[in-house]
Short mmCIF file of N, CA, C and O in Angstrom, two decimals:
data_model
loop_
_atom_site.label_atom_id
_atom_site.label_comp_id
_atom_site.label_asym_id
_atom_site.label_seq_id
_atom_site.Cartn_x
_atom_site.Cartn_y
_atom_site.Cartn_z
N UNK L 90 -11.87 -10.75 11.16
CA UNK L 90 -12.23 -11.73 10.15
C UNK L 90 -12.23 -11.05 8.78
O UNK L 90 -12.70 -9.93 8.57
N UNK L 91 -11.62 -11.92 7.77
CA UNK L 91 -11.82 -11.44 6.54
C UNK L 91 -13.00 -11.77 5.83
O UNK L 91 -13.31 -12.92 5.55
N UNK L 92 -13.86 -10.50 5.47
CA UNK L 92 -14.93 -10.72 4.43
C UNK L 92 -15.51 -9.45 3.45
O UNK L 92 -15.04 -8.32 3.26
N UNK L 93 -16.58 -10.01 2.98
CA UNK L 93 -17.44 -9.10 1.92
C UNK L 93 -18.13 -9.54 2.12
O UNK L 93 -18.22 -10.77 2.15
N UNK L 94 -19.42 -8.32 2.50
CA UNK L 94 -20.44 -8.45 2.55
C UNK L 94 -21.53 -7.71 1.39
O UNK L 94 -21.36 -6.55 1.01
N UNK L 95 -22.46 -8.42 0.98
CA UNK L 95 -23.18 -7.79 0.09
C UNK L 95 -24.79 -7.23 0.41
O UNK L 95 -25.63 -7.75 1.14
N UNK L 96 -24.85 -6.46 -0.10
CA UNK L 96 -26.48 -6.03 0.29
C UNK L 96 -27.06 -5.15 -0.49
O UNK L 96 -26.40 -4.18 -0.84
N UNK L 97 -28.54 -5.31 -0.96
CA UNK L 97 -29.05 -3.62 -1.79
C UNK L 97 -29.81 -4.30 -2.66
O UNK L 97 -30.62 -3.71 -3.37
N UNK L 98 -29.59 -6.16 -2.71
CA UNK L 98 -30.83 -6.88 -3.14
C UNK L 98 -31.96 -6.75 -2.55
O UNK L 98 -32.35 -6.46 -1.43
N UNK L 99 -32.60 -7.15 -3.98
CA UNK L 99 -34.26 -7.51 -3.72
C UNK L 99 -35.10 -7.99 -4.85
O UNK L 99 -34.81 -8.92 -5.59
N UNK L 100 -36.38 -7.12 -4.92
CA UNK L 100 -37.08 -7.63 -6.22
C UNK L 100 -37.93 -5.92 -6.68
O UNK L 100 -38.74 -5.17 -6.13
N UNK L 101 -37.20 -5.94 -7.90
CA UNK L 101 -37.40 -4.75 -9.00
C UNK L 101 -38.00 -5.05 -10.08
O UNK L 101 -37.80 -6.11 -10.67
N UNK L 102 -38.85 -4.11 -10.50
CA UNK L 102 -39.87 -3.93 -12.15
C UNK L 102 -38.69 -3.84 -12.74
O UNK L 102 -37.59 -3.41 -12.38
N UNK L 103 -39.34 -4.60 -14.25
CA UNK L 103 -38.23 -4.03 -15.46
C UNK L 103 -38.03 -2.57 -15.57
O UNK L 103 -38.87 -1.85 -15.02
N UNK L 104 -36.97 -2.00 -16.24
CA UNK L 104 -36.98 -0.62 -15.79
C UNK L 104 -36.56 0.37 -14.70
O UNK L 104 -36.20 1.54 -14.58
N UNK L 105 -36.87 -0.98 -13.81
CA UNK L 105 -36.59 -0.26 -12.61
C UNK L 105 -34.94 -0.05 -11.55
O UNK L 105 -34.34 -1.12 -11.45
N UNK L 106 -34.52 0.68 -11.12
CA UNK L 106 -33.31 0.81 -10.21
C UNK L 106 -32.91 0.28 -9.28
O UNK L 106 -33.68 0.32 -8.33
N UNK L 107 -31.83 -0.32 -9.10
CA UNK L 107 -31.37 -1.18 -7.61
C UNK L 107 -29.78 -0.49 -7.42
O UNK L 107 -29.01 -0.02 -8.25
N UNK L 108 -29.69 -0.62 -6.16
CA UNK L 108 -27.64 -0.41 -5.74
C UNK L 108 -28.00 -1.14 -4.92
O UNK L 108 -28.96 -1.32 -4.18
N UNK L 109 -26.22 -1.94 -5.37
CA UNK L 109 -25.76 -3.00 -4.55
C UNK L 109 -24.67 -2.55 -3.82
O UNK L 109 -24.08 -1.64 -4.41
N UNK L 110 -24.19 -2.84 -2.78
CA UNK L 110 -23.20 -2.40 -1.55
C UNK L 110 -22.37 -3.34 -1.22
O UNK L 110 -23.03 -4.29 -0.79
N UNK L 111 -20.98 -3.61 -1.20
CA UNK L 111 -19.96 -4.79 -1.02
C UNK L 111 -19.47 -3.92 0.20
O UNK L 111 -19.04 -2.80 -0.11
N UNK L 112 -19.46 -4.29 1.69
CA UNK L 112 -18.75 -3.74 2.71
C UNK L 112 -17.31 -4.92 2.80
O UNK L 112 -17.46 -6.14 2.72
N UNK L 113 -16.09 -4.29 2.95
CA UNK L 113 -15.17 -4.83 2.96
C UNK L 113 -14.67 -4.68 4.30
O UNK L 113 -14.96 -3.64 4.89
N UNK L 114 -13.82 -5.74 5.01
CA UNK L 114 -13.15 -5.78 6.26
C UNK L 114 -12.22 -7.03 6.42
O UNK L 114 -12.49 -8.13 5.94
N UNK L 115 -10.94 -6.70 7.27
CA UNK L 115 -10.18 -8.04 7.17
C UNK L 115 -9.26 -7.31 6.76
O UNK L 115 -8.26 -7.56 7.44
N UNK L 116 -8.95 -6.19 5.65
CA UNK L 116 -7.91 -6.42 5.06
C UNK L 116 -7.61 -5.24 4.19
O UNK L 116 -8.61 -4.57 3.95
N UNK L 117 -6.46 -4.80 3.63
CA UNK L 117 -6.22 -3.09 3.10
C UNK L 117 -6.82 -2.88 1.97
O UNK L 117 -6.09 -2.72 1.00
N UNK L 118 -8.72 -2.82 1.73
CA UNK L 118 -9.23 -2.41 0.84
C UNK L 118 -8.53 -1.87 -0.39
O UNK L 118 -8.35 -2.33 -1.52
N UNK L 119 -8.25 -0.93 0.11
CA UNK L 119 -7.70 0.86 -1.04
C UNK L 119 -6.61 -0.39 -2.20
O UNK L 119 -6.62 -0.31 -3.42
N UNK L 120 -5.94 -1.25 -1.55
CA UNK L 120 -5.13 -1.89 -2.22
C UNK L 120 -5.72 -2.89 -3.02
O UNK L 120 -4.91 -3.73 -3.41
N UNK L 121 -7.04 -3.08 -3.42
CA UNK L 121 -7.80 -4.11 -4.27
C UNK L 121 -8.38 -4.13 -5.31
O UNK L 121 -9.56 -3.79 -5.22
N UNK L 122 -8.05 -4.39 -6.24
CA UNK L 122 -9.37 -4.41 -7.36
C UNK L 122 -10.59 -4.90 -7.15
O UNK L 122 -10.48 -6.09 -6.85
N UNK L 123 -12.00 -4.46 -7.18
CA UNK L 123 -12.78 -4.83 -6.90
C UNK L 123 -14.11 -4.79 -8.31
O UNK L 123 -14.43 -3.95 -9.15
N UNK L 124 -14.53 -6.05 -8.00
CA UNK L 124 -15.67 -6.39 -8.92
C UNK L 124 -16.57 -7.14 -8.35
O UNK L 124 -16.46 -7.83 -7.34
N UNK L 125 -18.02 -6.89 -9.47
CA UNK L 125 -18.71 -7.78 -9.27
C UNK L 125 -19.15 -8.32 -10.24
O UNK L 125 -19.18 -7.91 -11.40
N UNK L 126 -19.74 -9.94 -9.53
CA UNK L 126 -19.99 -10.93 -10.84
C UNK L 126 -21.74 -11.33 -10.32
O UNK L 126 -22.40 -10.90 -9.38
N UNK L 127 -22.06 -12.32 -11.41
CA UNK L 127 -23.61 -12.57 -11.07
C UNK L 127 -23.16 -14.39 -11.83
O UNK L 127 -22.23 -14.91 -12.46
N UNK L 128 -24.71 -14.85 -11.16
CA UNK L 128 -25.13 -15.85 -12.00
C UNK L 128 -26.38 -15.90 -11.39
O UNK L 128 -26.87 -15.68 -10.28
N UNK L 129 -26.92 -16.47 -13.16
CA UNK L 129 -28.36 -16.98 -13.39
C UNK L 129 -28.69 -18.40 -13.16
O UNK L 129 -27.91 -19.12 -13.79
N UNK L 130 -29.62 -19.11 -12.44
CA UNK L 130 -30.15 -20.45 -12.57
C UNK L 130 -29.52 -21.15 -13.87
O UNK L 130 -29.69 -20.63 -14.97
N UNK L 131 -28.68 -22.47 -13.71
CA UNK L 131 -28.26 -22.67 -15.05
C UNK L 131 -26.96 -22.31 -15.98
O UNK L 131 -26.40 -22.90 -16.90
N UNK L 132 -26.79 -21.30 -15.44
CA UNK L 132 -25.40 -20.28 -16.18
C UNK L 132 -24.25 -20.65 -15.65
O UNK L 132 -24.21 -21.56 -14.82
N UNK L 133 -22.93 -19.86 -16.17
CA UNK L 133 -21.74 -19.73 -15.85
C UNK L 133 -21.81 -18.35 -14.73
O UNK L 133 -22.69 -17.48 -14.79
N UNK L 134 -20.88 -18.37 -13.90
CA UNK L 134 -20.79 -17.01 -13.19
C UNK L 134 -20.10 -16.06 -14.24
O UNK L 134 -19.36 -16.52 -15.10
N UNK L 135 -20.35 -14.84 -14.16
CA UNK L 135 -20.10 -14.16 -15.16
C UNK L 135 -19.59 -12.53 -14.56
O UNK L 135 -20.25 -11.86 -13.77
N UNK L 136 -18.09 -12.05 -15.25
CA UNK L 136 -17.82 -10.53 -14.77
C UNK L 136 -19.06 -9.87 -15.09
O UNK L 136 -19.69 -9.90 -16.14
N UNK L 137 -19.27 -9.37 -14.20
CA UNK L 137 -20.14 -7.17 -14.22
C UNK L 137 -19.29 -6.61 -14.77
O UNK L 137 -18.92 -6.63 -15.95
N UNK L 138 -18.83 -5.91 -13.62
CA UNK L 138 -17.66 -5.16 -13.30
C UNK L 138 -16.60 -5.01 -12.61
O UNK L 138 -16.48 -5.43 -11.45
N UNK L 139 -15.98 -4.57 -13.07
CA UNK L 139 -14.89 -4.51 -12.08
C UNK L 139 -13.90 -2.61 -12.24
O UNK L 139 -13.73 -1.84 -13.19
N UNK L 140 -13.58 -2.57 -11.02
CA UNK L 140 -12.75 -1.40 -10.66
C UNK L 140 -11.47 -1.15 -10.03
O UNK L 140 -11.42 -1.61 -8.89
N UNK L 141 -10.16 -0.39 -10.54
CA UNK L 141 -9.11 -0.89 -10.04
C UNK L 141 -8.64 -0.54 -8.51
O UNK L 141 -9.43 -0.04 -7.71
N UNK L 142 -8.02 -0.68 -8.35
CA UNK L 142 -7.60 -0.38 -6.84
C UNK L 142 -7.42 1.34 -6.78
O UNK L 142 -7.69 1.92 -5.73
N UNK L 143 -7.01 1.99 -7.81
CA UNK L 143 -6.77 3.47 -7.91
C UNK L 143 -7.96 4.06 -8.03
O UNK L 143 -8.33 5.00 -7.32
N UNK L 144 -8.64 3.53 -8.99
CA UNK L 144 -10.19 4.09 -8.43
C UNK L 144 -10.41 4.51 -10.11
O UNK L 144 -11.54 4.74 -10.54
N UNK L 145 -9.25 4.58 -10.96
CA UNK L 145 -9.04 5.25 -12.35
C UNK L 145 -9.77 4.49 -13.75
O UNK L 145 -9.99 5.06 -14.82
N UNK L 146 -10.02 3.41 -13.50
CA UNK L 146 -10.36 2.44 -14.65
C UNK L 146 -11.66 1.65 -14.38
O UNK L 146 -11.55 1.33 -13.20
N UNK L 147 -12.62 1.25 -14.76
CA UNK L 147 -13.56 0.54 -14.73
C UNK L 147 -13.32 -0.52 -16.23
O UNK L 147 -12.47 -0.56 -17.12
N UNK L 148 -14.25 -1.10 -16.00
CA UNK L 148 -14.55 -2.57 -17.40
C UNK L 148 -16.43 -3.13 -16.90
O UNK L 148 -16.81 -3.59 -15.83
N UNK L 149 -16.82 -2.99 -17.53
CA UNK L 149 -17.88 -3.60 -17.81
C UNK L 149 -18.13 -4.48 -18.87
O UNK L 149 -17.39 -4.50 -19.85
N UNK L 150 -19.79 -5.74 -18.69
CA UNK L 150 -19.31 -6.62 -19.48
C UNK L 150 -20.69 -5.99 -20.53
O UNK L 150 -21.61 -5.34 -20.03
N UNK L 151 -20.63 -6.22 -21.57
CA UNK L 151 -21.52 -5.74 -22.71
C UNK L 151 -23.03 -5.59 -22.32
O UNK L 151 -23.59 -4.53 -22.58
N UNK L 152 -23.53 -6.36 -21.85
CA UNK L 152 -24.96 -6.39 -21.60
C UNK L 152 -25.28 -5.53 -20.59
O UNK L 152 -26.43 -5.33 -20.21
N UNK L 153 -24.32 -5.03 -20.15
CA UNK L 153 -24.65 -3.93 -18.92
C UNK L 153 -24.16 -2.59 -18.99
O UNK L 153 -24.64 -1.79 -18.18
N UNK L 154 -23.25 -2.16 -19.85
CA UNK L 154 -22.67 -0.83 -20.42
C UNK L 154 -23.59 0.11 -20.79
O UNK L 154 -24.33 -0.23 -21.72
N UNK L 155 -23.76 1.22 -20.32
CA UNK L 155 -24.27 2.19 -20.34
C UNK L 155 -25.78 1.94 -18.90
O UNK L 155 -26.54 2.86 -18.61
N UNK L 156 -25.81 1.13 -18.53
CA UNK L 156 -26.89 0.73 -17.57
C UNK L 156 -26.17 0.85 -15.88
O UNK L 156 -26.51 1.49 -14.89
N UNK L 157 -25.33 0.13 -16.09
CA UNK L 157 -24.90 -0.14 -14.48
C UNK L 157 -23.28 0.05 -13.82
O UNK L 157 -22.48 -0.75 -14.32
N UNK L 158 -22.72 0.92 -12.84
CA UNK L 158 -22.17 1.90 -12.71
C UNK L 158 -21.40 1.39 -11.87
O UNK L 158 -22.06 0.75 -11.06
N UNK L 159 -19.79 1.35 -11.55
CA UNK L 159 -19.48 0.54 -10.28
C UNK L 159 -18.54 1.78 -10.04
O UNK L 159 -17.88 2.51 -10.78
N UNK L 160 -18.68 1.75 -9.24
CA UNK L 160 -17.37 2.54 -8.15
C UNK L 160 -17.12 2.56 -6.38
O UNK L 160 -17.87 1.77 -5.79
N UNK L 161 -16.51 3.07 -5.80
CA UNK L 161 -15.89 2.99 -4.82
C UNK L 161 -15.53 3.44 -3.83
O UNK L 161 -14.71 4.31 -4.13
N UNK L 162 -15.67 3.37 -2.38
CA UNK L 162 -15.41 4.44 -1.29
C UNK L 162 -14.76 3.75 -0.50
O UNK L 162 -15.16 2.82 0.20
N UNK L 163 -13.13 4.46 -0.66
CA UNK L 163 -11.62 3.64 -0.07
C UNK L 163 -12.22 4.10 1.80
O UNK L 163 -12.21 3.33 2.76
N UNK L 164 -12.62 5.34 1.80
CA UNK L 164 -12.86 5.69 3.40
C UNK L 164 -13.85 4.78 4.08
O UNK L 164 -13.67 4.48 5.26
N UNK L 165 -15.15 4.19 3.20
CA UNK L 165 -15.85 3.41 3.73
C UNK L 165 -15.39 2.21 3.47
O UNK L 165 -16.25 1.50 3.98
N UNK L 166 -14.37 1.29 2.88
CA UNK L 166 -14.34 0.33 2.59
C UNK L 166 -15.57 -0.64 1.57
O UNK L 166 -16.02 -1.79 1.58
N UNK L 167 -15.72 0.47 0.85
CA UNK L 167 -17.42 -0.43 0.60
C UNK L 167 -17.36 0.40 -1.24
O UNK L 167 -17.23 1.56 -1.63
N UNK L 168 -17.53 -0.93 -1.94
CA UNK L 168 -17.69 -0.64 -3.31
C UNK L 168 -19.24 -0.85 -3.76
O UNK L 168 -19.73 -1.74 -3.07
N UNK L 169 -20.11 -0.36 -4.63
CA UNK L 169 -21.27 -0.09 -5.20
C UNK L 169 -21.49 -0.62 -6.46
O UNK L 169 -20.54 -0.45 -7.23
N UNK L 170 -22.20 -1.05 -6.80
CA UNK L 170 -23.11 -1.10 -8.08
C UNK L 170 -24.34 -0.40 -8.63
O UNK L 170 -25.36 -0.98 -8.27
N UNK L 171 -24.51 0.33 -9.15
CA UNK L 171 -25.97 1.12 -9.77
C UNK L 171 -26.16 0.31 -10.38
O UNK L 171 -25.31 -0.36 -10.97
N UNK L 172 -27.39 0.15 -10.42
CA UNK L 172 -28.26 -0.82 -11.56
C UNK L 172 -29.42 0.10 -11.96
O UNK L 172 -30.40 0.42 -11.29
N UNK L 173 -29.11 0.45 -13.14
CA UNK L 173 -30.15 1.16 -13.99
C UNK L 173 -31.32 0.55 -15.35
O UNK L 173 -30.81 -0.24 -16.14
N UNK L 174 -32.32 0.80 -15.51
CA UNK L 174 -32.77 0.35 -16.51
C UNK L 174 -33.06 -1.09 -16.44
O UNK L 174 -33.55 -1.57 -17.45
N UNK L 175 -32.81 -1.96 -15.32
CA UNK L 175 -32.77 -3.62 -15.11
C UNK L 175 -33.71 -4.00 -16.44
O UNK L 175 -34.59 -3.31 -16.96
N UNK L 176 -33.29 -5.15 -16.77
CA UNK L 176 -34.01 -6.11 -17.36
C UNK L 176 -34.35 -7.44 -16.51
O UNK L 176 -33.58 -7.72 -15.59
N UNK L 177 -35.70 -8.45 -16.84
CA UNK L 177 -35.61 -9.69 -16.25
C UNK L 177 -34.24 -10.89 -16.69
O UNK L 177 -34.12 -11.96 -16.09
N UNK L 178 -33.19 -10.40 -17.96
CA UNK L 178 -32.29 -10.77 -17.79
C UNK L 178 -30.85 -10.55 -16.63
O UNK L 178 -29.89 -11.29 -16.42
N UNK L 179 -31.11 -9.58 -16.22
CA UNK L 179 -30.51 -9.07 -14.90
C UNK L 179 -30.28 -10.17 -13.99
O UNK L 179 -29.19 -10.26 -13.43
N UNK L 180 -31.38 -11.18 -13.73
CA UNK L 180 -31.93 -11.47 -12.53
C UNK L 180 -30.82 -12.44 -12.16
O UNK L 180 -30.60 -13.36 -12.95
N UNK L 181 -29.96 -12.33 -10.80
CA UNK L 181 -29.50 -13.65 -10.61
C UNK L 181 -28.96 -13.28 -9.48
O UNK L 181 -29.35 -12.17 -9.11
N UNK L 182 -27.95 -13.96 -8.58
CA UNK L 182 -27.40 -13.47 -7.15
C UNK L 182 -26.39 -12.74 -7.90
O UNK L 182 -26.03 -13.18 -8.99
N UNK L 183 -25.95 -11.75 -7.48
CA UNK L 183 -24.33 -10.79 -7.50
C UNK L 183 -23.60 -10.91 -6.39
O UNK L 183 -23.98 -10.46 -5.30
N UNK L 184 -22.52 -11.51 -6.59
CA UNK L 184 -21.55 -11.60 -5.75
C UNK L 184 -20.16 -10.40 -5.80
O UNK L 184 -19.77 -9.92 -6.86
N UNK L 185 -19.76 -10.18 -4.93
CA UNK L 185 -18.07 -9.02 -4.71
C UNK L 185 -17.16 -9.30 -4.55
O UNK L 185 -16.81 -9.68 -3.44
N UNK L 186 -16.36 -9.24 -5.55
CA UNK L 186 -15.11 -9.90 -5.59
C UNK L 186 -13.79 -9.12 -5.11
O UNK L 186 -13.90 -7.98 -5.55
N UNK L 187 -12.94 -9.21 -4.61
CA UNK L 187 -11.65 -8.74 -4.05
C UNK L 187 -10.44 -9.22 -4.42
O UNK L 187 -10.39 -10.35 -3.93
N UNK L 188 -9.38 -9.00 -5.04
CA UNK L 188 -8.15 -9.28 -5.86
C UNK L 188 -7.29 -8.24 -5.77
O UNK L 188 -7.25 -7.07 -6.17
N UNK L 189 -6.46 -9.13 -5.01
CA UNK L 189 -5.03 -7.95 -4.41
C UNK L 189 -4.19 -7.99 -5.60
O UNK L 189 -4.42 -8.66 -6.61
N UNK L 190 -3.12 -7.15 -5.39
CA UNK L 190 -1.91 -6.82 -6.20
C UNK L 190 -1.42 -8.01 -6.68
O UNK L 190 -1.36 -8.92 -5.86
N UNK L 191 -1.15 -8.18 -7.52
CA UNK L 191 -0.38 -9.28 -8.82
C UNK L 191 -1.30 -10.76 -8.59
O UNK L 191 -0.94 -11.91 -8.84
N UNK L 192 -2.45 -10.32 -8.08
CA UNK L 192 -3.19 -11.39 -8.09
C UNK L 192 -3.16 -12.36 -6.58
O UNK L 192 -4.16 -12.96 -6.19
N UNK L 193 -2.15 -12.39 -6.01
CA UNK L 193 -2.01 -13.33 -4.71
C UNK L 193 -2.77 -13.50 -3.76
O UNK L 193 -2.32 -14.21 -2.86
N UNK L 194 -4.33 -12.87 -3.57
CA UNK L 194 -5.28 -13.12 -2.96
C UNK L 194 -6.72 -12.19 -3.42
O UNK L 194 -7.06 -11.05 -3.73
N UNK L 195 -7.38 -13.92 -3.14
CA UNK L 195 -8.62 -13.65 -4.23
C UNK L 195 -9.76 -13.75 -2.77
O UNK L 195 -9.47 -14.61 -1.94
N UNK L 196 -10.69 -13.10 -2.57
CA UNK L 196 -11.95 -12.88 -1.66
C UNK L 196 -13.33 -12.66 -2.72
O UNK L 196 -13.52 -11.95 -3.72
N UNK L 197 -14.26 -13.75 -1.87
CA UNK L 197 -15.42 -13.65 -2.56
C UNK L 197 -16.45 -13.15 -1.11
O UNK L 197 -16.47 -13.55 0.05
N UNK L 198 -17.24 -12.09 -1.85
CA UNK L 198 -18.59 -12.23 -0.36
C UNK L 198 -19.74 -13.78 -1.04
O UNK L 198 -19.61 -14.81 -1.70
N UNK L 199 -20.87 -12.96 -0.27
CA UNK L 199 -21.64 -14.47 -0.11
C UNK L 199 -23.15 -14.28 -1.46
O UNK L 199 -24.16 -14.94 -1.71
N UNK L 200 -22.75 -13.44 -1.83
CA UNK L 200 -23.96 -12.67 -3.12
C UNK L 200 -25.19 -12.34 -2.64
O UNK L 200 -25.49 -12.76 -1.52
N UNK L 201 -26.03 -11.63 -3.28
CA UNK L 201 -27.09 -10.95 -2.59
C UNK L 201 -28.38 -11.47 -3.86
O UNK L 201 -27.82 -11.72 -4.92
N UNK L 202 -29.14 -11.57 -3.89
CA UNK L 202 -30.28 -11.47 -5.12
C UNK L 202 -30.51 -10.68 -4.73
O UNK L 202 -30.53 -9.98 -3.72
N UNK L 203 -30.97 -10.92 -6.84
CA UNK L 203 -31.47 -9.52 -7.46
C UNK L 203 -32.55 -9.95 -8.09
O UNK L 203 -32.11 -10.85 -8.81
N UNK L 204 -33.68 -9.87 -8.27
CA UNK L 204 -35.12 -10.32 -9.28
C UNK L 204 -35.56 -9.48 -9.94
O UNK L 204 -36.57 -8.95 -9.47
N UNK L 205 -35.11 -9.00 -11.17
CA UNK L 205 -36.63 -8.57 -12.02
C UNK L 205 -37.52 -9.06 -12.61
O UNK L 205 -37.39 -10.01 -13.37
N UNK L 206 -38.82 -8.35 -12.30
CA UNK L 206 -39.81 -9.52 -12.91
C UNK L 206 -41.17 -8.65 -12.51
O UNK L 206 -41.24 -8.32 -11.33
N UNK L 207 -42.12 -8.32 -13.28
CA UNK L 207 -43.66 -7.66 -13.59
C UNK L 207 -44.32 -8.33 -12.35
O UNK L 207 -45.51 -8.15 -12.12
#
């Protein structure tokens, strides 16, 4: 079966550290760009990050640069998120996204929450 699975949610102090874990299966990882996105109660879903299939390039989206870290393990099939420094703006499910070569197949996992909050 093809999926993504997410995990490494929970509920964190402001300030405080979380990693998130996307296990991949189904399908030739190493060959994917992989990202993750979030949404808040209310919001648009919105890029994190994302990382290329080579492992060479990252993109992050402004509110999270210099805070939260994505990269990748082609042997485990399983891409990461560091979350450093969280804010209660942080807070929302993160989902893992999967996007093959020239785009022709798109995989979502099922998102994990994340809460910060005193």
């Amino acid at each position: 079966q093809v999926q993504l699975v997410e995990s490494g949610g929970g509920l964190v102090q402001p300030g405080g550290s979380l990693t998130l874990s996307c296990a991949a299966s189904g399908f030739t990882f190493s060959s994917y760009a992989m990202s993750w996105y979030r949404q808040a109660p209310g919001k648009e879903r919105e890029l994190v990050a994302r990382i290329t299939s080579a492992g060479g390039n990252t993109n992050y989206a402004d509110s999270v640069k210099g805070r939260f870290t994505i990269s990748r393990d082609d042997a485990k099939n399983t891409v990461y998120l560091q979350m450093n420094s969280l804010k209660p703006e942080d807070t929302a499910v993160y989902y893992c996204n999967a996007v093959s070569a020239r785009a022709i197949v798109r995989l979502w996992g099922q998102g994990t929450q994340v809460t910060v909050s005193s």
